[in-house]
Amino acid sequence: MASLWRAAFGGSRGAEDLIGGVEFWSNPERAGWLTKQGEYIKTWRRRWFVLKQGKLFWFKEPGVTRASVPRGVIPVASCLTAKGAEDVLNRQFAFELSTSRETMYFIADSEKEKEEWINSIGRSIVQHSRSVTDSEVVDYDSTRHYASLDQRKMDGSSSS
């Protein structure tokens, strides 16, 4: 998962850039324990996860405060899917988050928790992906409009 962090944010940014001004210690959209697979040593470790404003943070302990430093963060807008993965891992309550580059695996404490995490992350993916898409469409439409006006002026077909 560290590679996702590096891929999304680049290796040279500081912690503040990675956090992106998100007050992860206050009123999260979702928070709770998940077991995640390590990136380099493929062991399973229990971590406290916090989902807020399109970012999934994880910590060693649940007492998250303003002074807490996340062990990692996943920008959910870079995720393509959040879905069950029991069949892939052969483990109960498993789910995965996939980007175009990698797949990360998690294990919840119950089926209900798994479904709630998948739903919360899925909602966040849609919300944060849509805002990017909407702005791109608006920019594209206005650019196309102005480009056609500029072309008409260059062709002499428009009188000012």
Tab-separated table of N, CA and C in Angstrom, residues 59-157:
chain	number	residue	atom	x	y	z
A	59	PHE	N	-3.920	3.825	11.200
A	59	PHE	CA	-3.117	4.108	12.389
A	59	PHE	C	-2.912	2.804	13.155
A	60	LYS	N	-1.931	2.798	14.051
A	60	LYS	CA	-1.708	1.614	14.883
A	60	LYS	C	-2.770	1.499	15.985
A	61	GLU	N	-3.236	2.648	16.486
A	61	GLU	CA	-4.159	2.676	17.619
A	61	GLU	C	-5.388	3.527	17.311
A	62	PRO	N	-6.507	3.265	18.006
A	62	PRO	CA	-7.742	4.005	17.723
A	62	PRO	C	-7.823	5.405	18.333
A	63	GLY	N	-6.960	5.759	19.268
A	63	GLY	CA	-7.035	7.079	19.908
A	63	GLY	C	-6.475	8.168	19.010
A	64	VAL	N	-7.135	8.425	17.888
A	64	VAL	CA	-6.632	9.375	16.898
A	64	VAL	C	-6.913	10.810	17.354
A	65	THR	N	-5.852	11.623	17.353
A	65	THR	CA	-5.961	13.031	17.733
A	65	THR	C	-5.339	13.889	16.635
A	66	ARG	N	-5.387	15.187	16.835
A	66	ARG	CA	-4.775	16.128	15.893
A	66	ARG	C	-3.280	15.832	15.737
A	67	ALA	N	-2.635	15.361	16.806
A	67	ALA	CA	-1.189	15.091	16.794
A	67	ALA	C	-0.841	13.727	16.176
A	68	SER	N	-1.836	12.898	15.925
A	68	SER	CA	-1.575	11.567	15.355
A	68	SER	C	-1.004	11.681	13.950
A	69	VAL	N	-0.101	10.765	13.646
A	69	VAL	CA	0.476	10.709	12.299
A	69	VAL	C	0.016	9.397	11.664
A	70	PRO	N	-0.685	9.485	10.536
A	70	PRO	CA	-1.152	8.249	9.896
A	70	PRO	C	0.017	7.368	9.475
A	71	ARG	N	-0.182	6.055	9.573
A	71	ARG	CA	0.813	5.102	9.070
A	71	ARG	C	0.750	5.034	7.548
A	72	GLY	N	-0.387	5.452	6.998
A	72	GLY	CA	-0.574	5.453	5.561
A	72	GLY	C	-1.891	6.103	5.207
A	73	VAL	N	-2.056	6.389	3.925
A	73	VAL	CA	-3.296	6.986	3.436
A	73	VAL	C	-3.515	6.537	1.998
A	74	ILE	N	-4.760	6.232	1.691
A	74	ILE	CA	-5.144	5.849	0.335
A	74	ILE	C	-6.140	6.883	-0.173
A	75	PRO	N	-5.829	7.562	-1.272
A	75	PRO	CA	-6.820	8.468	-1.864
A	75	PRO	C	-7.852	7.612	-2.606
A	76	VAL	N	-9.073	7.559	-2.096
A	76	VAL	CA	-10.055	6.632	-2.676
A	76	VAL	C	-10.446	6.986	-4.106
A	77	ALA	N	-10.247	8.222	-4.520
A	77	ALA	CA	-10.568	8.580	-5.907
A	77	ALA	C	-9.694	7.804	-6.892
A	78	SER	N	-8.534	7.305	-6.430
A	78	SER	CA	-7.672	6.516	-7.310
A	78	SER	C	-8.105	5.048	-7.356
A	79	CYS	N	-9.071	4.683	-6.530
A	79	CYS	CA	-9.564	3.304	-6.504
A	79	CYS	C	-10.664	3.117	-7.550
A	80	LEU	N	-10.619	1.991	-8.203
A	80	LEU	CA	-11.626	1.674	-9.222
A	80	LEU	C	-12.761	0.846	-8.641
A	81	THR	N	-12.405	-0.080	-7.719
A	81	THR	CA	-13.428	-0.947	-7.131
A	81	THR	C	-13.156	-1.207	-5.656
A	82	ALA	N	-14.234	-1.471	-4.944
A	82	ALA	CA	-14.198	-1.963	-3.569
A	82	ALA	C	-15.189	-3.116	-3.559
A	83	LYS	N	-14.691	-4.342	-3.346
A	83	LYS	CA	-15.587	-5.500	-3.419
A	83	LYS	C	-15.068	-6.645	-2.556
A	84	GLY	N	-15.967	-7.573	-2.281
A	84	GLY	CA	-15.617	-8.742	-1.496
A	84	GLY	C	-14.494	-9.545	-2.136
A	85	ALA	N	-13.677	-10.194	-1.285
A	85	ALA	CA	-12.536	-10.959	-1.807
A	85	ALA	C	-12.331	-12.275	-1.056
A	86	GLU	N	-13.398	-12.806	-0.469
A	86	GLU	CA	-13.263	-14.079	0.261
A	86	GLU	C	-12.733	-15.181	-0.646
A	87	ASP	N	-13.221	-15.205	-1.884
A	87	ASP	CA	-12.811	-16.251	-2.821
A	87	ASP	C	-11.343	-16.107	-3.236
A	88	VAL	N	-10.852	-14.883	-3.300
A	88	VAL	CA	-9.450	-14.638	-3.682
A	88	VAL	C	-8.506	-15.042	-2.554
A	89	LEU	N	-8.828	-14.635	-1.331
A	89	LEU	CA	-7.944	-14.878	-0.187
A	89	LEU	C	-8.265	-16.149	0.581
A	90	ASN	N	-9.435	-16.702	0.304
A	90	ASN	CA	-9.917	-17.841	1.069
A	90	ASN	C	-9.986	-17.506	2.564
A	91	ARG	N	-10.464	-16.292	2.846
A	91	ARG	CA	-10.628	-15.816	4.219
A	91	ARG	C	-11.985	-15.145	4.351
A	92	GLN	N	-12.640	-15.419	5.445
A	92	GLN	CA	-13.951	-14.847	5.719
A	92	GLN	C	-13.838	-13.334	5.940
A	93	PHE	N	-14.817	-12.579	5.472
A	93	PHE	CA	-14.961	-11.132	5.665
A	93	PHE	C	-13.863	-10.326	4.948
A	94	ALA	N	-13.235	-10.897	3.930
A	94	ALA	CA	-12.179	-10.204	3.181
A	94	ALA	C	-12.785	-9.319	2.090
A	95	PHE	N	-12.127	-8.201	1.843
A	95	PHE	CA	-12.508	-7.357	0.708
A	95	PHE	C	-11.256	-6.720	0.127
A	96	GLU	N	-11.420	-6.162	-1.064
A	96	GLU	CA	-10.281	-5.581	-1.764
A	96	GLU	C	-10.606	-4.199	-2.282
A	97	LEU	N	-9.567	-3.381	-2.390
A	97	LEU	CA	-9.618	-2.096	-3.079
A	97	LEU	C	-8.647	-2.209	-4.230
A	98	SER	N	-9.107	-1.876	-5.428
A	98	SER	CA	-8.254	-1.990	-6.605
A	98	SER	C	-8.080	-0.654	-7.286
A	99	THR	N	-6.848	-0.396	-7.709
A	99	THR	CA	-6.529	0.751	-8.549
A	99	THR	C	-6.093	0.183	-9.892
A	100	SER	N	-5.700	1.045	-10.803
A	100	SER	CA	-5.217	0.542	-12.095
A	100	SER	C	-3.875	-0.167	-11.937
A	101	ARG	N	-3.182	0.073	-10.828
A	101	ARG	CA	-1.840	-0.488	-10.636
A	101	ARG	C	-1.760	-1.649	-9.661
A	102	GLU	N	-2.635	-1.684	-8.665
A	102	GLU	CA	-2.515	-2.718	-7.637
A	102	GLU	C	-3.845	-2.991	-6.943
A	103	THR	N	-3.846	-4.071	-6.188
A	103	THR	CA	-5.007	-4.450	-5.388
A	103	THR	C	-4.549	-4.609	-3.943
A	104	MET	N	-5.297	-3.997	-3.024
A	104	MET	CA	-4.993	-4.077	-1.600
A	104	MET	C	-6.088	-4.890	-0.921
A	105	TYR	N	-5.713	-5.696	0.048
A	105	TYR	CA	-6.664	-6.588	0.708
A	105	TYR	C	-6.838	-6.224	2.176
A	106	PHE	N	-8.072	-6.396	2.647
A	106	PHE	CA	-8.440	-6.092	4.021
A	106	PHE	C	-9.354	-7.192	4.535
A	107	ILE	N	-9.387	-7.350	5.857
A	107	ILE	CA	-10.310	-8.297	6.480
A	107	ILE	C	-11.036	-7.570	7.599
A	108	ALA	N	-12.356	-7.602	7.532
A	108	ALA	CA	-13.197	-6.995	8.561
A	108	ALA	C	-13.480	-8.031	9.654
A	109	ASP	N	-14.106	-7.584	10.734
A	109	ASP	CA	-14.408	-8.478	11.855
A	109	ASP	C	-15.699	-9.266	11.676
A	110	SER	N	-16.541	-8.832	10.739
A	110	SER	CA	-17.818	-9.521	10.511
A	110	SER	C	-18.293	-9.224	9.093
A	111	GLU	N	-19.291	-9.968	8.651
A	111	GLU	CA	-19.884	-9.725	7.332
A	111	GLU	C	-20.508	-8.326	7.278
A	112	LYS	N	-21.179	-7.943	8.360
A	112	LYS	CA	-21.806	-6.623	8.437
A	112	LYS	C	-20.760	-5.516	8.318
A	113	GLU	N	-19.663	-5.639	9.048
A	113	GLU	CA	-18.582	-4.648	8.980
A	113	GLU	C	-17.991	-4.584	7.568
A	114	LYS	N	-17.770	-5.751	6.974
A	114	LYS	CA	-17.225	-5.804	5.612
A	114	LYS	C	-18.129	-5.041	4.655
A	115	GLU	N	-19.425	-5.323	4.686
A	115	GLU	CA	-20.373	-4.662	3.788
A	115	GLU	C	-20.423	-3.154	4.040
A	116	GLU	N	-20.362	-2.751	5.308
A	116	GLU	CA	-20.399	-1.325	5.636
A	116	GLU	C	-19.152	-0.611	5.117
A	117	TRP	N	-17.984	-1.250	5.243
A	117	TRP	CA	-16.752	-0.648	4.706
A	117	TRP	C	-16.821	-0.559	3.184
A	118	ILE	N	-17.237	-1.629	2.538
A	118	ILE	CA	-17.340	-1.615	1.069
A	118	ILE	C	-18.292	-0.511	0.617
A	119	ASN	N	-19.444	-0.395	1.268
A	119	ASN	CA	-20.422	0.633	0.905
A	119	ASN	C	-19.882	2.040	1.143
A	120	SER	N	-19.245	2.261	2.289
A	120	SER	CA	-18.704	3.585	2.612
A	120	SER	C	-17.601	3.983	1.641
A	121	ILE	N	-16.690	3.062	1.367
A	121	ILE	CA	-15.589	3.352	0.443
A	121	ILE	C	-16.135	3.543	-0.977
A	122	GLY	N	-17.072	2.696	-1.370
A	122	GLY	CA	-17.684	2.826	-2.694
A	122	GLY	C	-18.358	4.170	-2.882
A	123	ARG	N	-19.090	4.604	-1.852
A	123	ARG	CA	-19.749	5.923	-1.893
A	123	ARG	C	-18.697	7.026	-2.042
A	124	SER	N	-17.613	6.902	-1.306
A	124	SER	CA	-16.546	7.900	-1.358
A	124	SER	C	-15.867	7.921	-2.729
A	125	ILE	N	-15.661	6.752	-3.317
A	125	ILE	CA	-15.077	6.680	-4.665
A	125	ILE	C	-15.955	7.451	-5.642
A	126	VAL	N	-17.261	7.201	-5.579
A	126	VAL	CA	-18.194	7.861	-6.499
A	126	VAL	C	-18.215	9.368	-6.264
A	127	GLN	N	-18.308	9.791	-5.005
A	127	GLN	CA	-18.364	11.225	-4.694
A	127	GLN	C	-17.122	11.949	-5.168
A	128	HIS	N	-15.961	11.389	-4.912
A	128	HIS	CA	-14.724	12.094	-5.224
A	128	HIS	C	-14.319	11.941	-6.677
A	129	SER	N	-14.745	10.891	-7.327
A	129	SER	CA	-14.486	10.749	-8.756
A	129	SER	C	-15.416	11.658	-9.544
A	130	ARG	N	-16.655	11.758	-9.119
A	130	ARG	CA	-17.639	12.573	-9.827
A	130	ARG	C	-17.233	14.035	-9.821
A	131	SER	N	-16.709	14.552	-8.698
A	131	SER	CA	-16.345	15.964	-8.649
A	131	SER	C	-15.242	16.267	-9.662
A	132	VAL	N	-14.323	15.362	-9.847
A	132	VAL	CA	-13.268	15.550	-10.842
A	132	VAL	C	-13.874	15.507	-12.236
A	133	THR	N	-14.730	14.521	-12.494
A	133	THR	CA	-15.339	14.364	-13.807
A	133	THR	C	-16.193	15.572	-14.152
A	134	ASP	N	-17.003	16.052	-13.218
A	134	ASP	CA	-17.855	17.203	-13.487
A	134	ASP	C	-17.035	18.421	-13.879
A	135	SER	N	-15.949	18.688	-13.174
A	135	SER	CA	-15.150	19.862	-13.503
A	135	SER	C	-14.487	19.692	-14.863
A	136	GLU	N	-14.087	18.476	-15.205
A	136	GLU	CA	-13.479	18.239	-16.504
A	136	GLU	C	-14.491	18.483	-17.629
A	137	VAL	N	-15.726	18.055	-17.430
A	137	VAL	CA	-16.746	18.250	-18.454
A	137	VAL	C	-17.013	19.738	-18.637
A	138	VAL	N	-17.149	20.489	-17.552
A	138	VAL	CA	-17.399	21.926	-17.640
A	138	VAL	C	-16.232	22.598	-18.343
A	139	ASP	N	-15.013	22.273	-17.961
A	139	ASP	CA	-13.838	22.878	-18.590
A	139	ASP	C	-13.786	22.522	-20.073
A	140	TYR	N	-14.077	21.281	-20.394
A	140	TYR	CA	-14.042	20.841	-21.788
A	140	TYR	C	-15.074	21.605	-22.609
A	141	ASP	N	-16.288	21.714	-22.097
A	141	ASP	CA	-17.349	22.408	-22.835
A	141	ASP	C	-16.997	23.870	-23.058
A	142	SER	N	-16.503	24.554	-22.014
A	142	SER	CA	-16.193	25.977	-22.171
A	142	SER	C	-14.989	26.160	-23.082
A	143	THR	N	-14.022	25.273	-23.016
A	143	THR	CA	-12.850	25.350	-23.891
A	143	THR	C	-13.262	25.152	-25.335
A	144	ARG	N	-14.126	24.176	-25.570
A	144	ARG	CA	-14.591	23.904	-26.933
A	144	ARG	C	-15.347	25.110	-27.482
A	145	HIS	N	-16.174	25.727	-26.643
A	145	HIS	CA	-16.946	26.896	-27.055
A	145	HIS	C	-16.016	28.038	-27.466
A	146	TYR	N	-15.038	28.354	-26.602
A	146	TYR	CA	-14.119	29.447	-26.903
A	146	TYR	C	-13.216	29.111	-28.071
A	147	ALA	N	-12.836	27.870	-28.224
A	147	ALA	CA	-11.997	27.467	-29.352
A	147	ALA	C	-12.749	27.685	-30.666
A	148	SER	N	-14.044	27.374	-30.692
A	148	SER	CA	-14.811	27.564	-31.931
A	148	SER	C	-14.986	29.056	-32.239
A	149	LEU	N	-15.140	29.897	-31.202
A	149	LEU	CA	-15.220	31.336	-31.428
A	149	LEU	C	-13.898	31.861	-31.978
A	150	ASP	N	-12.785	31.414	-31.400
A	150	ASP	CA	-11.468	31.834	-31.877
A	150	ASP	C	-11.252	31.418	-33.321
A	151	GLN	N	-11.687	30.208	-33.677
A	151	GLN	CA	-11.511	29.711	-35.042
A	151	GLN	C	-12.309	30.566	-36.022
A	152	ARG	N	-13.543	30.942	-35.635
A	152	ARG	CA	-14.367	31.781	-36.511
A	152	ARG	C	-13.717	33.148	-36.722
A	153	LYS	N	-13.112	33.694	-35.669
A	153	LYS	CA	-12.446	34.987	-35.794
A	153	LYS	C	-11.258	34.884	-36.731
A	154	MET	N	-10.503	33.782	-36.622
A	154	MET	CA	-9.334	33.596	-37.491
A	154	MET	C	-9.766	33.398	-38.938
A	155	ASP	N	-10.904	32.775	-39.141
A	155	ASP	CA	-11.417	32.544	-40.499
A	155	ASP	C	-12.062	33.803	-41.079
A	156	GLY	N	-12.292	34.793	-40.233
A	156	GLY	CA	-12.944	36.008	-40.688
A	156	GLY	C	-14.434	35.881	-40.804
A	157	SER	N	-15.000	34.820	-40.261
A	157	SER	CA	-16.432	34.577	-40.392
A	157	SER	C	-17.233	35.241	-39.301
